[in-house]
Amino acid sequence: MSDIQKAAGIIQEGGLVAFPTETVYGLGADALNPYAVAAIFEAKNRPTFDPLIVHVADIRQAEILVHRFPEKALKLIEKFWPGPLTIVLPKSSLVPDIVTSSLPNVAIRVPNHPMALELIRESGRPIAAPSANPFGQVSPTTAEHVRKSLGNKVNMVLDGGPCQVGVESTIISFVEKEPVLLRPGGLSLEEIEFIIGKVLVFKGSSDKPMAPGQLLQHYSPRTPLRLIPTGEIPATQGKSGWLGLQNPPSGFAVVEVLSQKGDLKEAAANFFAAMRRLDEKNLDLILAQPVPDQGLGRAINDRLYRASYKPQK
Ligand code: TXA
Ligand code: MG
């Protein structure tokens, strides 16, 4: 029996399988089995108000989860599935409430990774999967990251090597009349707008989000992370680490450069692993410099802002 067949059996029996996608590793369970989905929330210590993305192998498997696909959604699907694009639509009654945190809408995507697609096909189930990390922490881009943080809480970890994209999928909602960007991610807004025209950008982030998953504090390392305002000279403190697109000025104990040649795709692929390495160095502070706010840079900056956020006491 192959690893994927074994993993598919675990999904069918209501167990948890961590699996690779092109964006980050997911923590998967049978999306149509509410007990299996409950185990995801438990393993991640994730609040049940934060709904999950359902992964399918193709649009046919998505059709039963929604009522219909609006024309613009179909255009994006045709162009970008499989890929780092999640579509939110009113759900059919087949989708258990626990998957969507009782929202009337479901988030769906087709991941662009052969192992993920094989797992979905072999199990014959749509697979609900958040990123495979404890809630609020840094997302995993290797199987090793998953084993370290959730290893004892999952039935199996499939290893498909490091994730090629490195940041989570871009989420577009088609629930309202006009499409809305809920989360910038691995597919750039520019590419999306090139196909369907203007997309509204959701700006409702707060401590108590109306739309879940928009928490201000997220993707957090244990080490304090501070953003360097553009144009400011970074003030190091004790043993400081640098997280930036290119080289820092001197004075840093540990340096993580995301892309020496300034390539935002390469930077996204390196981002979460770089944050983890810094977090393991016992630093007093991580100083991070926002990257250009375009293409995948928007997704990187979004994660940096949330990683740096500290609630006012
Ligand atoms: O790339 C990805 O999207 C990865 C891989 C594993 O596919 N998954 C991922 O899942 O990032 P997660 O759970 O870490 O983030 C999912 C986000 C959350 O912010 C959640 O609030 C939002 O999607 N979401 C899920 N269902 C939703 C819904 N029905 N309406 C609005 N937002 C939703
Ligand atoms: Mg996540």
mmCIF file of C-alpha atoms in Angstrom, residues 65-168:
data_model
loop_
_atom_site.group_PDB
_atom_site.id
_atom_site.type_symbol
_atom_site.label_atom_id
_atom_site.label_comp_id
_atom_site.label_asym_id
_atom_site.label_seq_id
_atom_site.Cartn_x
_atom_site.Cartn_y
_atom_site.Cartn_z
ATOM 1 C CA LEU A 65 -20.752 22.154 -2.202
ATOM 2 C CA VAL A 66 -22.338 25.340 -3.586
ATOM 3 C CA HIS A 67 -25.515 26.377 -5.408
ATOM 4 C CA ARG A 68 -23.886 27.980 -8.404
ATOM 5 C CA PHE A 69 -20.733 29.689 -9.617
ATOM 6 C CA PRO A 70 -21.102 33.307 -10.759
ATOM 7 C CA GLU A 71 -19.534 34.091 -14.106
ATOM 8 C CA LYS A 72 -16.538 35.973 -12.721
ATOM 9 C CA ALA A 73 -15.790 33.143 -10.304
ATOM 10 C CA LEU A 74 -15.844 30.691 -13.221
ATOM 11 C CA LYS A 75 -13.392 32.849 -15.144
ATOM 12 C CA LEU A 76 -10.941 32.802 -12.244
ATOM 13 C CA ILE A 77 -11.424 29.085 -11.670
ATOM 14 C CA GLU A 78 -10.780 28.314 -15.310
ATOM 15 C CA LYS A 79 -7.568 30.306 -15.258
ATOM 16 C CA PHE A 80 -6.159 29.596 -11.789
ATOM 17 C CA TRP A 81 -7.345 26.161 -10.543
ATOM 18 C CA PRO A 82 -5.429 24.150 -9.523
ATOM 19 C CA GLY A 83 -3.649 26.992 -7.742
ATOM 20 C CA PRO A 84 -3.390 29.350 -4.764
ATOM 21 C CA LEU A 85 -6.895 30.792 -5.159
ATOM 22 C CA THR A 86 -9.761 30.209 -2.711
ATOM 23 C CA ILE A 87 -13.316 31.126 -3.708
ATOM 24 C CA VAL A 88 -16.027 31.884 -1.113
ATOM 25 C CA LEU A 89 -19.656 31.202 -2.124
ATOM 26 C CA PRO A 90 -23.025 30.433 -0.499
ATOM 27 C CA LYS A 91 -22.845 26.796 0.591
ATOM 28 C CA SER A 92 -25.113 23.860 -0.161
ATOM 29 C CA SER A 93 -26.691 21.891 2.687
ATOM 30 C CA LEU A 94 -24.098 19.152 2.197
ATOM 31 C CA VAL A 95 -21.412 21.220 3.920
ATOM 32 C CA PRO A 96 -21.517 20.726 7.710
ATOM 33 C CA ASP A 97 -21.869 23.922 9.749
ATOM 34 C CA ILE A 98 -18.697 23.222 11.690
ATOM 35 C CA VAL A 99 -16.656 23.616 8.478
ATOM 36 C CA THR A 100 -17.934 27.144 7.909
ATOM 37 C CA SER A 101 -18.309 28.153 11.576
ATOM 38 C CA SER A 102 -22.035 28.378 10.876
ATOM 39 C CA LEU A 103 -21.533 30.964 8.146
ATOM 40 C CA PRO A 104 -23.856 30.418 5.178
ATOM 41 C CA ASN A 105 -20.777 30.467 2.876
ATOM 42 C CA VAL A 106 -18.026 27.993 2.126
ATOM 43 C CA ALA A 107 -14.412 28.580 1.026
ATOM 44 C CA ILE A 108 -13.136 26.179 -1.663
ATOM 45 C CA ARG A 109 -9.927 25.618 -3.575
ATOM 46 C CA VAL A 110 -8.126 23.095 -5.781
ATOM 47 C CA PRO A 111 -4.520 22.845 -4.561
ATOM 48 C CA ASN A 112 -1.741 22.632 -7.136
ATOM 49 C CA HIS A 113 0.263 19.771 -5.672
ATOM 50 C CA PRO A 114 0.260 16.199 -7.003
ATOM 51 C CA MET A 115 0.200 14.618 -3.519
ATOM 52 C CA ALA A 116 -2.716 16.778 -2.367
ATOM 53 C CA LEU A 117 -4.701 15.997 -5.514
ATOM 54 C CA GLU A 118 -3.971 12.283 -5.243
ATOM 55 C CA LEU A 119 -5.023 12.263 -1.596
ATOM 56 C CA ILE A 120 -8.343 13.932 -2.415
ATOM 57 C CA ARG A 121 -9.007 11.607 -5.372
ATOM 58 C CA GLU A 122 -7.941 8.450 -3.546
ATOM 59 C CA SER A 123 -10.083 9.239 -0.493
ATOM 60 C CA GLY A 124 -13.013 10.332 -2.653
ATOM 61 C CA ARG A 125 -13.796 13.104 -0.150
ATOM 62 C CA PRO A 126 -13.514 16.870 -0.175
ATOM 63 C CA ILE A 127 -10.860 17.647 2.439
ATOM 64 C CA ALA A 128 -11.215 20.485 4.952
ATOM 65 C CA ALA A 129 -7.791 21.820 5.849
ATOM 66 C CA PRO A 130 -6.392 24.852 7.630
ATOM 67 C CA SER A 131 -2.651 25.458 7.660
ATOM 68 C CA ALA A 132 -1.030 22.703 9.757
ATOM 69 C CA ASN A 133 0.193 24.834 12.673
ATOM 70 C CA PRO A 134 -1.097 25.526 16.173
ATOM 71 C CA PHE A 135 -3.553 28.452 15.969
ATOM 72 C CA GLY A 136 -1.931 31.875 15.581
ATOM 73 C CA GLN A 137 1.564 30.543 14.973
ATOM 74 C CA VAL A 138 3.805 30.503 11.919
ATOM 75 C CA SER A 139 2.506 28.428 8.983
ATOM 76 C CA PRO A 140 4.476 25.285 7.975
ATOM 77 C CA THR A 141 6.197 25.052 4.608
ATOM 78 C CA THR A 142 7.947 21.695 5.198
ATOM 79 C CA ALA A 143 6.839 18.342 6.641
ATOM 80 C CA GLU A 144 9.451 18.842 9.366
ATOM 81 C CA HIS A 145 7.718 22.068 10.502
ATOM 82 C CA VAL A 146 4.488 20.076 10.895
ATOM 83 C CA ARG A 147 6.121 17.195 12.757
ATOM 84 C CA LYS A 148 7.727 19.628 15.206
ATOM 85 C CA SER A 149 4.567 21.531 16.112
ATOM 86 C CA LEU A 150 1.694 19.062 15.589
ATOM 87 C CA GLY A 151 3.449 15.708 15.111
ATOM 88 C CA ASN A 152 1.766 13.934 18.017
ATOM 89 C CA LYS A 153 -1.704 15.235 17.125
ATOM 90 C CA VAL A 154 -2.036 13.922 13.564
ATOM 91 C CA ASN A 155 -2.394 10.348 12.350
ATOM 92 C CA MET A 156 0.016 10.851 9.465
ATOM 93 C CA VAL A 157 2.235 13.503 7.854
ATOM 94 C CA LEU A 158 2.735 13.207 4.091
ATOM 95 C CA ASP A 159 6.086 14.658 3.011
ATOM 96 C CA GLY A 160 6.063 16.385 -0.366
ATOM 97 C CA GLY A 161 9.126 18.552 0.141
ATOM 98 C CA PRO A 162 9.157 22.332 0.683
ATOM 99 C CA CYS A 163 6.140 24.323 -0.565
ATOM 100 C CA GLN A 164 6.816 26.175 -3.797
ATOM 101 C CA VAL A 165 4.607 29.239 -3.201
ATOM 102 C CA GLY A 166 5.178 29.606 0.542
ATOM 103 C CA VAL A 167 2.255 31.863 1.532
ATOM 104 C CA GLU A 168 -1.393 30.853 1.837
#
